[in-house]
Short mmCIF file of C-alpha atoms and ligand atoms in Angstrom, two decimals:
data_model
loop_
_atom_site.label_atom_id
_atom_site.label_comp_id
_atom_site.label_asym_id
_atom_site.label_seq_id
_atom_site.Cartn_x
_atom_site.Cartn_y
_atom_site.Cartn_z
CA UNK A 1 -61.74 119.10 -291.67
CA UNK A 2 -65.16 118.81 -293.55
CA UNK A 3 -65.26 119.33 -297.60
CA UNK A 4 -67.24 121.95 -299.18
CA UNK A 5 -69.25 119.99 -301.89
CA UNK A 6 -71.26 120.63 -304.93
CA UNK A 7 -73.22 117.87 -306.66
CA UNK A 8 -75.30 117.84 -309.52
CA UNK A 9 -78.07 115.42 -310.18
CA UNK A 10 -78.81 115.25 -313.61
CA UNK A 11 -81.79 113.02 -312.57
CA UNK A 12 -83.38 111.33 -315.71
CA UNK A 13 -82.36 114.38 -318.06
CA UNK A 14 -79.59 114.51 -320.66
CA UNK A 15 -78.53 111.56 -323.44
CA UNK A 16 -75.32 110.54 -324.51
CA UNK A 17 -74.40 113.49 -326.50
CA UNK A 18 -76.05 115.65 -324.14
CA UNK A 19 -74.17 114.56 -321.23
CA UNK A 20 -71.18 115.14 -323.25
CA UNK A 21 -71.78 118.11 -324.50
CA UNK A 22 -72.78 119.83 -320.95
CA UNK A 23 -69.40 117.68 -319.40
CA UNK A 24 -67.49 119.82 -322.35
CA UNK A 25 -68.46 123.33 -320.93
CA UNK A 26 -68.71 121.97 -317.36
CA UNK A 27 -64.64 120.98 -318.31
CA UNK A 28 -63.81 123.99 -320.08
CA UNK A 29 -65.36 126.90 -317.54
CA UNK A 30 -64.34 125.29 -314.35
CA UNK A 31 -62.29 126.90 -312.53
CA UNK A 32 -58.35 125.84 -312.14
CA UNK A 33 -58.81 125.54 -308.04
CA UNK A 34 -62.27 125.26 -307.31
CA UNK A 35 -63.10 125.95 -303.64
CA UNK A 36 -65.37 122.77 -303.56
CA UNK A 37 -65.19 118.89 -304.35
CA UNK A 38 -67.51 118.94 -307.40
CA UNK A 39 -69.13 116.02 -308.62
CA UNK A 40 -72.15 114.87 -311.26
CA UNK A 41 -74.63 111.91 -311.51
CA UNK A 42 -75.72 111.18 -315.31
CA UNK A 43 -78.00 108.65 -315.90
CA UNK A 44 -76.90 105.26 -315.74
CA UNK A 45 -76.14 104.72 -319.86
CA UNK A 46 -73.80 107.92 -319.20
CA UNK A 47 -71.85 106.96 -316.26
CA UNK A 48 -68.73 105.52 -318.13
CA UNK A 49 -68.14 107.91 -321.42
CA UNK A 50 -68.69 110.73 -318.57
CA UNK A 51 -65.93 108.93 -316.10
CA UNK A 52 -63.69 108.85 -319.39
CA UNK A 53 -64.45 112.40 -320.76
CA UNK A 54 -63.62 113.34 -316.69
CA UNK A 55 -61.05 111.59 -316.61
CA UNK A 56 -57.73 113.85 -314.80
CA UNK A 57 -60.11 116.79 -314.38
CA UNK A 58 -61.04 117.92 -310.85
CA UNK A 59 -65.33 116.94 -311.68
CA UNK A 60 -66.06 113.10 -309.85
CA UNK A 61 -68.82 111.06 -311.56
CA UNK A 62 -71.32 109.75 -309.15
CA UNK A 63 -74.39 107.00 -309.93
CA UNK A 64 -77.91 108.15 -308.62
CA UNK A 65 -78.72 104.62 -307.34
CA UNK A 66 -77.74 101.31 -307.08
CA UNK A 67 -78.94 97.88 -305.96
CA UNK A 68 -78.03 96.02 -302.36
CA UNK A 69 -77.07 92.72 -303.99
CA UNK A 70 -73.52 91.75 -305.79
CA UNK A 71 -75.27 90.36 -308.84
CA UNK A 72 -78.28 88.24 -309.27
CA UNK A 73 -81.77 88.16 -310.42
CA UNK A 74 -82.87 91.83 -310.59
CA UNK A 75 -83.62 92.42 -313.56
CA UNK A 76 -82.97 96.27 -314.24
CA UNK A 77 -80.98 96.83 -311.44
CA UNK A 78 -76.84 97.96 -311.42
CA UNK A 79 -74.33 96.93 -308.45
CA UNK A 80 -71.58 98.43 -306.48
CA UNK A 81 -69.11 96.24 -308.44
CA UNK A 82 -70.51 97.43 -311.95
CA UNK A 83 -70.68 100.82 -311.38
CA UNK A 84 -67.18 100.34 -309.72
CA UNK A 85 -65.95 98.94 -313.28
CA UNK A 86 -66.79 101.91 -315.17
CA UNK A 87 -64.99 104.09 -312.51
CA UNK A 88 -67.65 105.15 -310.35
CA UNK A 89 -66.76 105.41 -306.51
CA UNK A 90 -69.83 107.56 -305.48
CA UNK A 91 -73.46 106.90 -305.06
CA UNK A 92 -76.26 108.74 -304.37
CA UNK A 93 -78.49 106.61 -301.71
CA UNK A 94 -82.20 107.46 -300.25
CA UNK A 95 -83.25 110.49 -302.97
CA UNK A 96 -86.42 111.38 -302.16
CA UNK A 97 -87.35 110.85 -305.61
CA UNK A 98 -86.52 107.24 -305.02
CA UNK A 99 -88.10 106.86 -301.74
CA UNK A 100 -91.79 108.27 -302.92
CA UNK A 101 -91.92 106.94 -306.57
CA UNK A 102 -89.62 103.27 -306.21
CA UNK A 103 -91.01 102.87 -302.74
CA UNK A 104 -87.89 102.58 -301.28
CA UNK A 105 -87.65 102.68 -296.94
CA UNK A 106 -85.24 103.11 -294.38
CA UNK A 107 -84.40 99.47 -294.50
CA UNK A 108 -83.59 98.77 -298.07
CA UNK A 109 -81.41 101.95 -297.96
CA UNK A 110 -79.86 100.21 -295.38
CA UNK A 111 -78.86 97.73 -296.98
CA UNK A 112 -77.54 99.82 -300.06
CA UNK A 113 -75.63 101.28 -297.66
CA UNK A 114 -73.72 98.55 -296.65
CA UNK A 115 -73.24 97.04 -300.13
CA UNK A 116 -71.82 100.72 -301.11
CA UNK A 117 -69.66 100.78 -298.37
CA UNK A 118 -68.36 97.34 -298.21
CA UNK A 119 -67.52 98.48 -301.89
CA UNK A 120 -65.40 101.03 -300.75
CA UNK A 121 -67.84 103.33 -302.08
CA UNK A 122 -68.73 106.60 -301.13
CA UNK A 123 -72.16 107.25 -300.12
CA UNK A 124 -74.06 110.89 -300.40
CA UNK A 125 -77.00 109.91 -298.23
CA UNK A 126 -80.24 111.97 -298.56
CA UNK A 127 -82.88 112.65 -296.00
CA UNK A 128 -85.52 114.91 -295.34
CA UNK A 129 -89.58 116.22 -294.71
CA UNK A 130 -92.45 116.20 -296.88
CA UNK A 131 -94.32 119.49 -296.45
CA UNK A 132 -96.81 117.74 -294.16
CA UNK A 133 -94.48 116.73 -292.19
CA UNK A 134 -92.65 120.44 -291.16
CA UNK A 135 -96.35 122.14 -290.71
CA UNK A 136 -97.00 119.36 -288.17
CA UNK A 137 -93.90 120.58 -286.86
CA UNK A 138 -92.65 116.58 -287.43
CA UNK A 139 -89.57 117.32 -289.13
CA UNK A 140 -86.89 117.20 -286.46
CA UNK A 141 -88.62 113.65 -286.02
CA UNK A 142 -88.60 112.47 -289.40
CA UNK A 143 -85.43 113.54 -290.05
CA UNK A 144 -84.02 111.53 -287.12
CA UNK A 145 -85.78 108.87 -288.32
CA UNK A 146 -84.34 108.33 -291.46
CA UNK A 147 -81.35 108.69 -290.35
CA UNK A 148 -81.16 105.93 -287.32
CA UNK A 149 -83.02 103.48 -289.54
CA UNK A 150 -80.87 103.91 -292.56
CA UNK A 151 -77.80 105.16 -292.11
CA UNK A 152 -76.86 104.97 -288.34
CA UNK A 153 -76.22 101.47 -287.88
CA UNK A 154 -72.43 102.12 -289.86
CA UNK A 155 -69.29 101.75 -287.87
CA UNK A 156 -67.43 105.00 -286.61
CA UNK A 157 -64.71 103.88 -289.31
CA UNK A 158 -67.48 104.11 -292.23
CA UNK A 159 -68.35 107.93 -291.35
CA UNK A 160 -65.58 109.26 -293.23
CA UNK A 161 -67.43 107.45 -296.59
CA UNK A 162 -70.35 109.25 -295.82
CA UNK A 163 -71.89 112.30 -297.14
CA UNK A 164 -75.16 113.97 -295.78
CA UNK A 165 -77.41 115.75 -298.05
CA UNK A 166 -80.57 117.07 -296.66
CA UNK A 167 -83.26 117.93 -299.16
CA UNK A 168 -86.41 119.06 -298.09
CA UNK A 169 -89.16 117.39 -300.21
CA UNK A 170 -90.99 120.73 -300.30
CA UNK A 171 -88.02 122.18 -301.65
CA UNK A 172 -87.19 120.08 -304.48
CA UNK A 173 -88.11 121.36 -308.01
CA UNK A 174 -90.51 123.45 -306.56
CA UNK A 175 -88.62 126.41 -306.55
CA UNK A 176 -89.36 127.05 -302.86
CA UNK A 177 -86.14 127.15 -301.22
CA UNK A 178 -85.72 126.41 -297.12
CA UNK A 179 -84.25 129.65 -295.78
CA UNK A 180 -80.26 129.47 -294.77
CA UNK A 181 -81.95 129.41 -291.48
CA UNK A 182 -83.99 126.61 -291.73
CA UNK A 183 -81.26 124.86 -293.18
CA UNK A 184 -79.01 125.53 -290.45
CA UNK A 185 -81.42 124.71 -288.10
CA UNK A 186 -81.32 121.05 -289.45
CA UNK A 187 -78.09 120.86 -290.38
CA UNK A 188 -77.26 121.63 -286.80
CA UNK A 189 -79.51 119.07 -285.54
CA UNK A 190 -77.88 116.22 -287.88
CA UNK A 191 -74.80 117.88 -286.64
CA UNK A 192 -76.04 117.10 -283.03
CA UNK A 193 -76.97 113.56 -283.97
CA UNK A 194 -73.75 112.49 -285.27
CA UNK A 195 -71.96 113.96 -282.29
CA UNK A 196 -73.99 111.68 -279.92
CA UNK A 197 -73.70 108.78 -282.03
CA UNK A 198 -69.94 108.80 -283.47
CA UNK A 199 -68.26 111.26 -281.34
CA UNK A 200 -67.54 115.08 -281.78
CA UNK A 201 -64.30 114.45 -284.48
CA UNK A 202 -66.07 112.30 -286.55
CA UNK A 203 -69.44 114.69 -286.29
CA UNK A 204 -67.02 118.08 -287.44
CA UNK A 205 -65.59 115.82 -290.48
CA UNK A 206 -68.70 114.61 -292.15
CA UNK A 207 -70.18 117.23 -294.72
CA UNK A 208 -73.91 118.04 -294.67
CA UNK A 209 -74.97 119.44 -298.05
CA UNK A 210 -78.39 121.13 -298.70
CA UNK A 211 -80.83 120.35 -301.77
CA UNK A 212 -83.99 121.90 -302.94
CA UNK A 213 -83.97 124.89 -305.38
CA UNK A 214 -80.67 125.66 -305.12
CA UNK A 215 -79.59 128.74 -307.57
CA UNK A 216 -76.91 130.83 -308.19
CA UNK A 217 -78.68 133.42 -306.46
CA UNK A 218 -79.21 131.74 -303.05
CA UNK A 219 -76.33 129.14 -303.28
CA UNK A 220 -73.69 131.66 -301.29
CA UNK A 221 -76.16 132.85 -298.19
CA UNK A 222 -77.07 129.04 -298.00
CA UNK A 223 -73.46 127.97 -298.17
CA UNK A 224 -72.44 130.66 -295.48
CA UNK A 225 -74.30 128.69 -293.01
CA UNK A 226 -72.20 127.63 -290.56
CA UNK A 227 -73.33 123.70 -290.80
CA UNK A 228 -74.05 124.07 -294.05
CA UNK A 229 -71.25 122.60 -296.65
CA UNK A 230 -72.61 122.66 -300.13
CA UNK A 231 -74.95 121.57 -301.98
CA UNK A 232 -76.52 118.43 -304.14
CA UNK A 233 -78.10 120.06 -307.05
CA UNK A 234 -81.13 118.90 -309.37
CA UNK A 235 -82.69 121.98 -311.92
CA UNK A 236 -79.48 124.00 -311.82
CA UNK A 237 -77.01 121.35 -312.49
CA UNK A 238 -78.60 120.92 -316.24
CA UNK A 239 -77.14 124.71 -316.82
CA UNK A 240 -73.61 124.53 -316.92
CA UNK A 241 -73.20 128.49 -316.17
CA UNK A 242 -75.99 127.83 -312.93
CA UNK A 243 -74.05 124.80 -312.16
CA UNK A 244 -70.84 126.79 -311.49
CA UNK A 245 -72.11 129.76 -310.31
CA UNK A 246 -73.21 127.45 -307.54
CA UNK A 247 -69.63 125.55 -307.21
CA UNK A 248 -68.12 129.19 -307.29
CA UNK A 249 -70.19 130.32 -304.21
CA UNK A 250 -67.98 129.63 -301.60
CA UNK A 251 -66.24 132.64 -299.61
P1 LIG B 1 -83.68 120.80 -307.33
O1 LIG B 1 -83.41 119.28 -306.96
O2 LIG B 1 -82.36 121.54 -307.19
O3 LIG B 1 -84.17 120.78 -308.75
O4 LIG B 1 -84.69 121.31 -306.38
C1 LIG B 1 -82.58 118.93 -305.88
C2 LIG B 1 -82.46 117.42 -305.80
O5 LIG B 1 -83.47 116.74 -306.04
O6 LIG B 1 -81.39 116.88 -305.50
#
């Protein structure tokens, strides 16, 4: 069965003592038997005093990006096999963020992808519109896209690695929320899509979160969606009272 999630992407927000302080009341309010994985992404400098301060809690660190390559010449950039030696075992992969300000495309994700999972990493794979793209009515199409040309190409085995987090670019930060319907609609549609491509088991297992303006106070009609099983969380996740409002939204 399919995990009900809740992420929070910190994005480039929060320093050292920051981090710690909002992992401190994230630790102290959460509740003993949450009804959802939870995880959060600090920034990079954060990821391993946040793993330690985490450590035999039930709140997973994940990275917000990585590189494709083992090691090398790219300058600025982190690997799988670092982030994997501070403790990190999730990664955040195709942010929209990433794709319209680092110019990253379907075929460098792919290869992210593949580093994470030959890692043995797990991968919370974003997609979704731009505005234009949903009032051309494009956004079935788009969606599809990005997920064929980056994330498809994985073996049936590799699924259960996988989480799906649709975020409609309109959505994000904006305050403008998809309706649970719209979400549904796509969520239903990825649904679809993995049934055709890995088979109706795999298709059932694989959770599809929702991002873009989620809150407190639209987290739990969202989250009743049938095809909808959490969340990956930007604005609200800074807020650790928001935060687990949201994680507590579950029926
Ligand atoms: P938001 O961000 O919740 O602030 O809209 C979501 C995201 O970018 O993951």
């Amino acid at each position: 069965m399919r995990k009900n999630i809740v992420a929070g992407n910190w994005k480039m927000n929060n320093d050292l003592a920051e981090t710690q302080e909002l992992l401190s009341h994230l630790k102290m309010q959460l509740v003993k038997e949450p009804k959802a994985d939870v995880y959060v992404a600090p920034s990079y400098i954060s990821l391993f005093s946040a793993f330690e301060s985490l450590k035999g809690t039930a709140i997973e660190v994940a990275a917000q990006n990585m590189h494709f390559a083992e090691k090398g010449a790219y300058t600025g950039e982190i690997s799988a096999k670092m982030l994997k030696s501070v403790g990190v075992k999730t990664v955040i992969l195709g942010h929209s963020e990433r794709r319209a300000y680092f110019n990253e495309t379907d075929e460098l994700l792919a290869k992210k992808v593949d580093a994470a999972l030959e890692n043995e990493m797990t991968v919370i794979f974003c997609f979704g519109e731009e505005l234009k793209d949903r009032k051309a009515d494009q956004h079935f199409e788009v969606v599809k896209n990005q997920l064929e040309n980056g994330l498809f190409h994985i073996s049936k085995d590799a699924c259960k690695n996988v989480i799906l987090a649709y975020e409609p670019v309109w959505a994000i930060g904006t305050g403008e929320t998809a309706s649970p319907e719209q979400a549904q609609e796509i969520h239903a549609y990825v649904r679809k899509m993995l049934t055709e491509k890995f088979g109706e088991t795999i298709a059932q297992d694989v959770s599809i979160l929702y991002g873009g303006s989620v809150k407190p106070d639209n987290a739990k009609d969202i989250f009743g969606k049938e095809d909808v099983d959490g969340g990956l969380i930007g604005g609200a996740s800074l807020n650790a009272v928001d935060f687990l409002a949201i994680v507590n939204s579950f029926e």
